[in-house]
Amino acid sequence: MSKSDNKRGILSKNSEILSLGVILAVLVLLFSLALPGKFLRPSNLQSMAFQLPELGVLAFAMMITMLTGGINLSIISSANLSGIIMAMILTRNVTPNMGGGELGWIIFLAILAGMSISLAVGLVNGMIIAYIGISPILATLGTMTLLEGISLVITRGYVISGLPRSLLVIGNGTFLGVPVPLFILIAVAIAVAILLNKTRLGLSTYMIGSNIKATGFSGINTNKVTILVYMISGLLAGIASLIMMARFNSAKAGYGSSYLLVTVLVSVLGGINPNGGFGKVSGVFIGLILLQVISSGLNLLGISQFLTLALWGALLLGVEALRLAKRRVR
Amino acid sequence: MAEKLLELRNISKRFGGVLALDSVDFEIEKGEVHCLVGENGSGKSTLIKIISGIHSPDPGGEICVDGRRISHQKSSNSVREGIQVIYQDLSLFPNLTVAENIAISSRVETGKRLMNWKETEEEAVRTMKKIGVSLDTRREVSQLSIAERQIVAICRAINANARLVIMDEPTASLSKNEVQSLIKVINELQNREIATLFVSHKLDEIMAVAQRVTVLRDGKKVGVFDASELTRQKLSYLMTGKEFEYTKLPPYSGDEIVLEVRKLSRTGNYKEIDLKVHKGEIVCITGLMGSGRTELVLSLFGMNPPDEGEIFVCGRKINPTGAVDAIRAGIAYVPEDRLQHGLVMNQPVGKNIVLTVLKRILSRIRFISKAKESMEVKRWIEELSIKVPSVDSPVNTLSGGNQQRVVIAKWLAINPKVLILDSPTVGIDVAAKDSIYRIIRELAAEGISIIMITDEAEEAIYHSNTTYIMSAGRIIGKYNSSELTEKELYEKINKI
Amino acid sequence: MRRSTRSNSGLRKIFVKSEFYLLLVIVAVSLLFTIMKPSFLTFTNIYGMVESNSFLAIMAAGVLVVLISGGIDISFTAIATVAQYVMATIVIRWGGNMFLAFAIGGAVGIGLGLVNALLIYFLRTPSIIVTIATMNLFYGLLIFISGGTWIYGFPMWFMERNLVRFGDNPGITIPILVLVLSFILTWLILKYTALGRNIYAVGGNQEAARRVGISVLKTQLFVYCYMGFLAGVASTVQANMMLTVAPNALMGRELEVLAAVVLGGASLAGGTGSILGTILGFGLIIIVQNGLTLLGISSYWHKVFVGAIIVISVGITAYQRKLRERKGAIINVEE
């Protein structure tokens, strides 16, 4: 293998990321020209950084299940249930003049409960997919409906609000001018990237996505991998619910339901193969920034948020057309 | 001299820089059963695609049907001339009934807008009668056995007024009995003046059914031969241009038992199996398809747990209930179906090789170490001299022989005590076969115990120390392989 | 050769069985509700139940056809919403008649379905991904252009729902008539036209369909246009019942409809499914919802029940298949 071959290999390996990066650069350029001094202003960047994380964490929850060739339609309803339980524990047990230590203990318990529920939902999803053999889309469609119902029954459709101040930092605070939720998103992205590239579970995830039978014949416990992947997906949904709850200072059964299909959209946009087996964290991350840039840019231009939706759809179709053209050339 | 149905003259086909066919002449007589053989890459699939009109030949080539020259060869033209191809995957609709499958080509051809169920049924029954078979027309094809599906595919071709039926490796997944009935059907076709072009590797079948054999090598025609004048050796020489001669392996002489199976039974699979495999011994398990051999070795590999009986590896009892257990005990399994079970075809070669030994490539903090990974991969690529452009190339870009080496590599990586190979040479070239045999012999010499499942008598006799014959779920005989002749073994397997 | 002379096939039996079981469950559930609340089994209740769900059921017929062809469509509620806006705008501004209203709804649906079909065929991207994108595209553009306002003030002729009245009974209403017609039409297409059989063939084995000369493009064009057509028609029915057009009246219900069709035995892998199954699957869900309402159980519980029904029923089917696969070959072991 010659050196130039090697270089070409690295380039073509990352060409996906590269072309997404080019699209991103062009969009940023266009918006900065259309909105001189406005688009790249720190306050706009900061507000973008506040809006990005909840969708971002949910997108990673979707992405890892798509890598196995599955899908997780229950992430939003699972996140809402976790949020509702956390909010209920907090609103019922926290009193205005409570001491710091006690408050911290209750917040800790609430978060523990929320994350446990998320993990449990993931466990159930994973088990019915692995052991019963329901296709992921149907299994999670069922649990989605079920969890939504449970949330509605618990809350009777009402909003639970009035959370302790100290918790709201998670959603609204900044550290060194950078929003706290963005730190969470970056931490999640790094964790997922390490998981996928550096661990046995990650490698098995990709292999399962390409051919679950052959992976099983190689001595990988595919049921275990599937269950773990859906549990991680659930946990990420739980983390997203924490951000959402803290940002809205409330929890409710229907929050964020419009995010569900957007997470699929951004995953595919970021280069996740819908049939499983291929895709990277970096691609999805750029995809997320792309969507956020479009959304903020149009917002600053005073154009309806709904055109944003349309543009997101068009962008995905455009990128898919580009990918097709590339395959054709090769 | 019989009338010629199809005549191809001076057919060449170039794909980019590769000359897939080089001025080939080819002919089939009416009602003839003709066999086409050649290695992978010899041009036989290109030739079939030209006959069926998927590709058109390069200028200068001529195709004649009934002596008439056909100028623009297209799929629809060849169908009109009565040429029907039955691909290896049979191209049936599993969700539709037998009747609908048989009648679908003619329905699409006539362009009718409405569906007449009664007519469809009658058409199917009529067609099946022609070749003397009967299947329930209302059954869904997904419910049929592979052999029955093949009948449906043949009926569909006949129903489309076929005069030449091309069958691509039709016997690959049939048992001996099913092959016999297929041959009967082909003879029936012959009685109706329908010619058959048969693509096959298996000599006994070729001899049983074909009148003439055309051999291709490297895109050129080697010649046309009468089936009766061919022997296995001659055929493999014609196909490869090389002589392969093997010395028989001596009877096994050591006494160190590595794998022992005692009274192993599984309802509906096999019963009271006793088996001993020694260190460095090559054991062949042969028998008809459906004799329980694959089920037995799957049990050894933990994928098909037995109901009763015991398995010992080096004297230690094991109860494998999953591949993980078997691998821990040092048992490796190369499955028959490379595409589905053996390899993750669209993932890189390197990842496929390390998949069985992920634990070994971890760093101290339990992360995958790229350095250890590439060391492991490099080692096996060199050891088995696998030809790959890069360790990151997907497996499906390799040739069949190299793919098979990757499978073996990933199992050698676990440092196995017992290596089970299920039909390791199915669907690969004679030359690639030769190298697989050589690898197996080397491994045995290094002390690995080998269990090989095979259909071919020759493989058992020449490439194993000991041969077990299975029939209907039981072991019915154990022999020193070198003392068997092909004829004897064939008769024993078929209980003649 | 193993010759089969059995006149009834195994899978066919199982298939009939699964529909049969569904029917049994429906009968049992209905019986239970009737005992607990006799008003359940009255003509008025059942009629009202069917009518109020008719627009979803019409779309379910379209989803069935898409699923049989091996695809999936998430965008049909967006298509329906667009069709509704266009239809309402034209009808209110320029007048017309009921037939014209349906024709407009259907035509808009066909147009958008055509977009889906072409994108799916030429982009070679899974239909679920394409239709998620087009859902955002159609709906986003619609609200951007229309401003997302509610539309009221339909002409008098549009407000008439009844076609024939029998005394005090509701008689035949437009939603019911359109529902029955679309089910019959779908059934006829699937069972008795070459096109319908081609849809099954493409869903069963696309490559083989291509080899026998079936045009996959044509089949897909029909399938997604038909889905769009039924979505447009359904949206007109919904407008006829509600007499208003709202941007969020139909959105978000796509997965609900999909679940009902799958409950009725259609497979996401393509090739299987029937109108009868869809009727039963859809029927079970609306019966449970209606019964719970009659029993005075808060509507918040509906989703819990529906979710449980989906998981359990789909789970049973999946587990049976898994067991069948695991069994594999059976060898007649000599005793």
Tab-separated table of N, CA and C in Angstrom, chain C residues 81-199:
chain	number	residue	atom	x	y	z
C	81	THR	N	-53.295	17.084	5.479
C	81	THR	CA	-53.469	18.459	5.941
C	81	THR	C	-53.353	19.444	4.774
C	82	VAL	N	-52.373	19.217	3.907
C	82	VAL	CA	-52.235	20.094	2.735
C	82	VAL	C	-53.501	20.020	1.883
C	83	ALA	N	-53.954	18.784	1.633
C	83	ALA	CA	-55.140	18.601	0.787
C	83	ALA	C	-56.344	19.329	1.385
C	84	GLN	N	-56.455	19.224	2.719
C	84	GLN	CA	-57.574	19.867	3.396
C	84	GLN	C	-57.543	21.387	3.208
C	85	TYR	N	-56.387	21.973	3.369
C	85	TYR	CA	-56.261	23.427	3.203
C	85	TYR	C	-56.603	23.861	1.794
C	86	VAL	N	-56.058	23.152	0.827
C	86	VAL	CA	-56.307	23.525	-0.569
C	86	VAL	C	-57.791	23.393	-0.878
C	87	MET	N	-58.345	22.246	-0.474
C	87	MET	CA	-59.757	21.999	-0.743
C	87	MET	C	-60.618	23.082	-0.102
C	88	ALA	N	-60.384	23.359	1.191
C	88	ALA	CA	-61.216	24.321	1.913
C	88	ALA	C	-61.092	25.711	1.303
C	89	THR	N	-59.874	26.104	0.982
C	89	THR	CA	-59.662	27.426	0.408
C	89	THR	C	-60.435	27.588	-0.899
C	90	ILE	N	-60.310	26.595	-1.778
C	90	ILE	CA	-60.981	26.686	-3.078
C	90	ILE	C	-62.492	26.689	-2.915
C	91	VAL	N	-62.964	25.752	-2.093
C	91	VAL	CA	-64.406	25.590	-1.950
C	91	VAL	C	-65.036	26.836	-1.324
C	92	ILE	N	-64.344	27.424	-0.346
C	92	ILE	CA	-64.914	28.591	0.317
C	92	ILE	C	-64.847	29.806	-0.592
C	93	ARG	N	-63.770	29.929	-1.337
C	93	ARG	CA	-63.643	31.114	-2.189
C	93	ARG	C	-64.488	31.024	-3.450
C	94	TRP	N	-64.470	29.873	-4.106
C	94	TRP	CA	-65.142	29.788	-5.410
C	94	TRP	C	-66.381	28.912	-5.424
C	95	GLY	N	-66.705	28.299	-4.303
C	95	GLY	CA	-67.879	27.431	-4.287
C	95	GLY	C	-67.624	26.134	-5.008
C	96	GLY	N	-68.706	25.424	-5.308
C	96	GLY	CA	-68.541	24.129	-5.969
C	96	GLY	C	-69.568	23.166	-5.425
C	97	ASN	N	-69.225	21.908	-5.435
C	97	ASN	CA	-70.139	20.928	-4.851
C	97	ASN	C	-69.342	19.851	-4.138
C	98	MET	N	-70.057	18.929	-3.501
C	98	MET	CA	-69.404	17.923	-2.689
C	98	MET	C	-68.433	17.092	-3.505
C	99	PHE	N	-68.854	16.723	-4.704
C	99	PHE	CA	-67.993	15.890	-5.541
C	99	PHE	C	-66.689	16.618	-5.850
C	100	LEU	N	-66.844	17.903	-6.163
C	100	LEU	CA	-65.660	18.695	-6.480
C	100	LEU	C	-64.714	18.753	-5.280
C	101	ALA	N	-65.304	18.906	-4.078
C	101	ALA	CA	-64.481	18.974	-2.863
C	101	ALA	C	-63.628	17.716	-2.744
C	102	PHE	N	-64.273	16.570	-2.935
C	102	PHE	CA	-63.513	15.313	-2.837
C	102	PHE	C	-62.485	15.198	-3.954
C	103	ALA	N	-62.876	15.653	-5.136
C	103	ALA	CA	-61.951	15.568	-6.263
C	103	ALA	C	-60.707	16.411	-5.991
C	104	ILE	N	-60.917	17.609	-5.416
C	104	ILE	CA	-59.764	18.467	-5.118
C	104	ILE	C	-58.868	17.805	-4.076
C	105	GLY	N	-59.506	17.330	-2.991
C	105	GLY	CA	-58.730	16.662	-1.941
C	105	GLY	C	-57.921	15.509	-2.507
C	106	GLY	N	-58.601	14.661	-3.287
C	106	GLY	CA	-57.932	13.491	-3.861
C	106	GLY	C	-56.806	13.887	-4.799
C	107	ALA	N	-57.057	14.909	-5.626
C	107	ALA	CA	-56.052	15.297	-6.620
C	107	ALA	C	-54.793	15.832	-5.952
C	108	VAL	N	-54.975	16.679	-4.921
C	108	VAL	CA	-53.809	17.194	-4.207
C	108	VAL	C	-53.021	16.023	-3.614
C	109	GLY	N	-53.773	15.078	-3.035
C	109	GLY	CA	-53.122	13.901	-2.448
C	109	GLY	C	-52.316	13.132	-3.473
C	110	ILE	N	-52.903	12.934	-4.655
C	110	ILE	CA	-52.194	12.186	-5.704
C	110	ILE	C	-50.907	12.912	-6.091
C	111	GLY	N	-51.014	14.240	-6.199
C	111	GLY	CA	-49.836	15.022	-6.576
C	111	GLY	C	-48.695	14.847	-5.583
C	112	LEU	N	-49.027	14.945	-4.298
C	112	LEU	CA	-47.974	14.831	-3.285
C	112	LEU	C	-47.471	13.391	-3.183
C	113	GLY	N	-48.382	12.445	-3.387
C	113	GLY	CA	-47.968	11.039	-3.396
C	113	GLY	C	-46.980	10.775	-4.519
C	114	LEU	N	-47.229	11.428	-5.642
C	114	LEU	CA	-46.324	11.294	-6.785
C	114	LEU	C	-44.912	11.759	-6.411
C	115	VAL	N	-44.852	12.873	-5.686
C	115	VAL	CA	-43.541	13.372	-5.237
C	115	VAL	C	-42.841	12.303	-4.398
C	116	ASN	N	-43.585	11.731	-3.445
C	116	ASN	CA	-43.009	10.672	-2.607
C	116	ASN	C	-42.471	9.524	-3.453
C	117	ALA	N	-43.315	9.047	-4.367
C	117	ALA	CA	-42.949	7.871	-5.156
C	117	ALA	C	-41.683	8.121	-5.959
C	118	LEU	N	-41.625	9.303	-6.596
C	118	LEU	CA	-40.456	9.593	-7.424
C	118	LEU	C	-39.196	9.689	-6.575
C	119	LEU	N	-39.312	10.353	-5.417
C	119	LEU	CA	-38.136	10.476	-4.551
C	119	LEU	C	-37.673	9.109	-4.063
C	120	ILE	N	-38.627	8.269	-3.665
C	120	ILE	CA	-38.249	6.955	-3.143
C	120	ILE	C	-37.573	6.123	-4.228
C	121	TYR	N	-38.137	6.183	-5.437
C	121	TYR	CA	-37.583	5.359	-6.501
C	121	TYR	C	-36.209	5.869	-6.942
C	122	PHE	N	-36.092	7.179	-7.101
C	122	PHE	CA	-34.846	7.675	-7.691
C	122	PHE	C	-33.734	7.921	-6.672
C	123	LEU	N	-34.084	8.237	-5.422
C	123	LEU	CA	-33.031	8.445	-4.430
C	123	LEU	C	-32.517	7.136	-3.855
C	124	ARG	N	-33.282	6.044	-4.059
C	124	ARG	CA	-32.894	4.740	-3.502
C	124	ARG	C	-32.652	4.828	-2.000
C	125	THR	N	-33.433	5.653	-1.351
C	125	THR	CA	-33.356	5.797	0.101
C	125	THR	C	-34.591	5.106	0.679
C	126	PRO	N	-34.467	4.460	1.856
C	126	PRO	CA	-35.636	3.785	2.417
C	126	PRO	C	-36.841	4.721	2.516
C	127	SER	N	-38.022	4.178	2.227
C	127	SER	CA	-39.213	5.019	2.157
C	127	SER	C	-39.494	5.724	3.477
C	128	ILE	N	-39.140	5.084	4.596
C	128	ILE	CA	-39.432	5.737	5.887
C	128	ILE	C	-38.642	7.038	6.004
C	129	ILE	N	-37.410	7.032	5.535
C	129	ILE	CA	-36.583	8.236	5.635
C	129	ILE	C	-37.101	9.319	4.690
C	130	VAL	N	-37.395	8.912	3.446
C	130	VAL	CA	-37.888	9.889	2.470
C	130	VAL	C	-39.180	10.529	2.963
C	131	THR	N	-40.085	9.709	3.503
C	131	THR	CA	-41.375	10.285	3.874
C	131	THR	C	-41.287	11.093	5.169
C	132	ILE	N	-40.311	10.795	6.026
C	132	ILE	CA	-40.101	11.689	7.173
C	132	ILE	C	-39.667	13.068	6.651
C	133	ALA	N	-38.787	13.053	5.661
C	133	ALA	CA	-38.333	14.324	5.080
C	133	ALA	C	-39.481	15.061	4.397
C	134	THR	N	-40.263	14.325	3.591
C	134	THR	CA	-41.337	15.018	2.866
C	134	THR	C	-42.442	15.462	3.829
C	135	MET	N	-42.637	14.724	4.914
C	135	MET	CA	-43.611	15.173	5.901
C	135	MET	C	-43.251	16.575	6.380
C	136	ASN	N	-41.988	16.746	6.756
C	136	ASN	CA	-41.541	18.067	7.207
C	136	ASN	C	-41.669	19.095	6.094
C	137	LEU	N	-41.311	18.657	4.900
C	137	LEU	CA	-41.336	19.560	3.750
C	137	LEU	C	-42.767	20.033	3.455
C	138	PHE	N	-43.690	19.073	3.294
C	138	PHE	CA	-45.082	19.415	2.945
C	138	PHE	C	-45.706	20.289	4.033
C	139	TYR	N	-45.576	19.811	5.272
C	139	TYR	CA	-46.254	20.496	6.368
C	139	TYR	C	-45.623	21.867	6.608
C	140	GLY	N	-44.296	21.916	6.601
C	140	GLY	CA	-43.618	23.186	6.822
C	140	GLY	C	-44.005	24.214	5.778
C	141	LEU	N	-43.989	23.804	4.509
C	141	LEU	CA	-44.347	24.741	3.439
C	141	LEU	C	-45.793	25.191	3.575
C	142	LEU	N	-46.667	24.235	3.905
C	142	LEU	CA	-48.089	24.583	4.013
C	142	LEU	C	-48.291	25.676	5.065
C	143	ILE	N	-47.713	25.455	6.258
C	143	ILE	CA	-47.949	26.415	7.336
C	143	ILE	C	-47.233	27.722	7.029
C	144	PHE	N	-46.091	27.627	6.385
C	144	PHE	CA	-45.382	28.846	5.992
C	144	PHE	C	-46.243	29.679	5.046
C	145	ILE	N	-46.849	29.035	4.077
C	145	ILE	CA	-47.636	29.754	3.079
C	145	ILE	C	-48.985	30.205	3.651
C	146	SER	N	-49.632	29.280	4.370
C	146	SER	CA	-50.995	29.595	4.831
C	146	SER	C	-50.993	30.393	6.132
C	147	GLY	N	-49.878	30.415	6.802
C	147	GLY	CA	-49.835	31.074	8.092
C	147	GLY	C	-50.409	30.222	9.210
C	148	GLY	N	-50.880	29.042	8.882
C	148	GLY	CA	-51.358	28.119	9.908
C	148	GLY	C	-52.641	28.549	10.591
C	149	THR	N	-53.413	29.388	9.905
C	149	THR	CA	-54.674	29.817	10.523
C	149	THR	C	-55.743	28.751	10.370
C	150	TRP	N	-56.731	28.810	11.262
C	150	TRP	CA	-57.869	27.901	11.129
C	150	TRP	C	-58.763	28.414	10.020
C	151	ILE	N	-59.445	27.492	9.357
C	151	ILE	CA	-60.368	27.916	8.306
C	151	ILE	C	-61.798	27.542	8.730
C	152	TYR	N	-62.694	28.566	8.714
C	152	TYR	CA	-64.112	28.306	8.990
C	152	TYR	C	-64.913	28.757	7.781
C	153	GLY	N	-66.231	28.683	7.957
C	153	GLY	CA	-67.134	29.296	6.990
C	153	GLY	C	-67.296	28.503	5.714
C	154	PHE	N	-67.444	27.182	5.843
C	154	PHE	CA	-67.731	26.383	4.656
C	154	PHE	C	-69.105	26.741	4.114
C	155	PRO	N	-69.309	26.612	2.811
C	155	PRO	CA	-70.648	26.869	2.250
C	155	PRO	C	-71.675	25.882	2.798
C	156	MET	N	-72.964	26.250	2.674
C	156	MET	CA	-74.044	25.440	3.236
C	156	MET	C	-74.004	24.005	2.726
C	157	TRP	N	-73.807	23.857	1.403
C	157	TRP	CA	-73.858	22.502	0.838
C	157	TRP	C	-72.797	21.584	1.443
C	158	PHE	N	-71.711	22.178	1.911
C	158	PHE	CA	-70.644	21.349	2.475
C	158	PHE	C	-71.011	20.856	3.871
C	159	MET	N	-71.955	21.555	4.511
C	159	MET	CA	-72.273	21.217	5.891
C	159	MET	C	-73.198	20.011	5.985
C	160	GLU	N	-73.773	19.615	4.880
C	160	GLU	CA	-74.708	18.487	4.922
C	160	GLU	C	-73.918	17.182	4.986
C	161	ARG	N	-74.219	16.401	6.003
C	161	ARG	CA	-73.476	15.159	6.166
C	161	ARG	C	-74.307	13.955	5.729
C	162	ASN	N	-75.628	14.076	5.898
C	162	ASN	CA	-76.479	12.921	5.612
C	162	ASN	C	-76.834	12.845	4.151
C	163	LEU	N	-76.793	11.645	3.624
C	163	LEU	CA	-77.226	11.444	2.245
C	163	LEU	C	-78.646	10.918	2.240
C	164	VAL	N	-78.869	9.878	3.065
C	164	VAL	CA	-80.203	9.268	3.170
C	164	VAL	C	-80.520	9.186	4.647
C	165	ARG	N	-81.739	9.444	5.006
C	165	ARG	CA	-82.098	9.369	6.411
C	165	ARG	C	-83.221	8.361	6.597
C	166	PHE	N	-83.068	7.470	7.558
C	166	PHE	CA	-84.152	6.538	7.874
C	166	PHE	C	-84.742	6.937	9.200
C	167	GLY	N	-85.860	7.625	9.174
C	167	GLY	CA	-86.519	8.022	10.414
C	167	GLY	C	-85.571	8.758	11.328
C	168	ASP	N	-85.451	8.261	12.562
C	168	ASP	CA	-84.604	8.943	13.523
C	168	ASP	C	-83.139	8.517	13.417
C	169	ASN	N	-82.939	7.409	12.731
C	169	ASN	CA	-81.564	6.916	12.619
C	169	ASN	C	-80.724	7.861	11.774
C	170	PRO	N	-79.426	7.784	11.962
C	170	PRO	CA	-78.580	8.707	11.200
C	170	PRO	C	-78.611	8.477	9.697
C	171	GLY	N	-79.045	7.295	9.267
C	171	GLY	CA	-79.077	7.049	7.830
C	171	GLY	C	-77.677	6.842	7.281
C	172	ILE	N	-77.504	7.128	6.015
C	172	ILE	CA	-76.177	6.984	5.418
C	172	ILE	C	-75.551	8.363	5.342
C	173	THR	N	-74.412	8.495	5.974
C	173	THR	CA	-73.734	9.781	5.939
C	173	THR	C	-72.544	9.705	4.992
C	174	ILE	N	-72.054	10.868	4.635
C	174	ILE	CA	-70.926	10.915	3.700
C	174	ILE	C	-69.710	10.162	4.237
C	175	PRO	N	-69.323	10.401	5.499
C	175	PRO	CA	-68.147	9.672	5.990
C	175	PRO	C	-68.293	8.157	5.870
C	176	ILE	N	-69.458	7.633	6.230
C	176	ILE	CA	-69.657	6.192	6.169
C	176	ILE	C	-69.601	5.712	4.723
C	177	LEU	N	-70.271	6.425	3.841
C	177	LEU	CA	-70.289	6.012	2.437
C	177	LEU	C	-68.872	6.007	1.857
C	178	VAL	N	-68.146	7.078	2.120
C	178	VAL	CA	-66.788	7.161	1.565
C	178	VAL	C	-65.902	6.061	2.153
C	179	LEU	N	-66.090	5.807	3.443
C	179	LEU	CA	-65.315	4.751	4.094
C	179	LEU	C	-65.566	3.409	3.417
C	180	VAL	N	-66.857	3.078	3.256
C	180	VAL	CA	-67.193	1.784	2.661
C	180	VAL	C	-66.660	1.695	1.236
C	181	LEU	N	-66.844	2.792	0.485
C	181	LEU	CA	-66.369	2.789	-0.900
C	181	LEU	C	-64.850	2.599	-0.960
C	182	SER	N	-64.121	3.290	-0.085
C	182	SER	CA	-62.652	3.147	-0.199
C	182	SER	C	-62.196	1.755	0.202
C	183	PHE	N	-62.881	1.138	1.168
C	183	PHE	CA	-62.511	-0.230	1.530
C	183	PHE	C	-62.798	-1.199	0.382
C	184	ILE	N	-63.977	-1.041	-0.226
C	184	ILE	CA	-64.320	-1.945	-1.338
C	184	ILE	C	-63.339	-1.742	-2.495
C	185	LEU	N	-63.049	-0.481	-2.790
C	185	LEU	CA	-62.130	-0.191	-3.884
C	185	LEU	C	-60.756	-0.819	-3.620
C	186	THR	N	-60.273	-0.628	-2.396
C	186	THR	CA	-58.960	-1.179	-2.062
C	186	THR	C	-58.966	-2.701	-2.167
C	187	TRP	N	-60.040	-3.307	-1.688
C	187	TRP	CA	-60.146	-4.767	-1.738
C	187	TRP	C	-60.129	-5.253	-3.184
C	188	LEU	N	-60.933	-4.579	-4.020
C	188	LEU	CA	-60.985	-4.990	-5.434
C	188	LEU	C	-59.616	-4.845	-6.093
C	189	ILE	N	-58.979	-3.720	-5.828
C	189	ILE	CA	-57.662	-3.504	-6.450
C	189	ILE	C	-56.688	-4.596	-6.028
C	190	LEU	N	-56.650	-4.865	-4.732
C	190	LEU	CA	-55.658	-5.812	-4.223
C	190	LEU	C	-55.913	-7.229	-4.703
C	191	LYS	N	-57.200	-7.585	-4.796
C	191	LYS	CA	-57.495	-8.994	-5.066
C	191	LYS	C	-57.705	-9.264	-6.551
C	192	TYR	N	-58.300	-8.352	-7.273
C	192	TYR	CA	-58.760	-8.694	-8.616
C	192	TYR	C	-58.127	-7.905	-9.751
C	193	THR	N	-57.122	-7.104	-9.471
C	193	THR	CA	-56.479	-6.441	-10.601
C	193	THR	C	-55.030	-6.909	-10.695
C	194	ALA	N	-54.518	-6.841	-11.899
C	194	ALA	CA	-53.114	-7.197	-12.113
C	194	ALA	C	-52.221	-6.271	-11.296
C	195	LEU	N	-52.620	-5.007	-11.239
C	195	LEU	CA	-51.875	-4.022	-10.470
C	195	LEU	C	-51.754	-4.446	-9.010
C	196	GLY	N	-52.887	-4.859	-8.441
C	196	GLY	CA	-52.893	-5.277	-7.046
C	196	GLY	C	-51.983	-6.465	-6.810
C	197	ARG	N	-52.030	-7.434	-7.726
C	197	ARG	CA	-51.162	-8.611	-7.574
C	197	ARG	C	-49.696	-8.212	-7.739
C	198	ASN	N	-49.451	-7.227	-8.623
C	198	ASN	CA	-48.076	-6.745	-8.770
C	198	ASN	C	-47.585	-6.089	-7.478
C	199	ILE	N	-48.498	-5.440	-6.762
C	199	ILE	CA	-48.105	-4.824	-5.490
C	199	ILE	C	-47.640	-5.905	-4.518
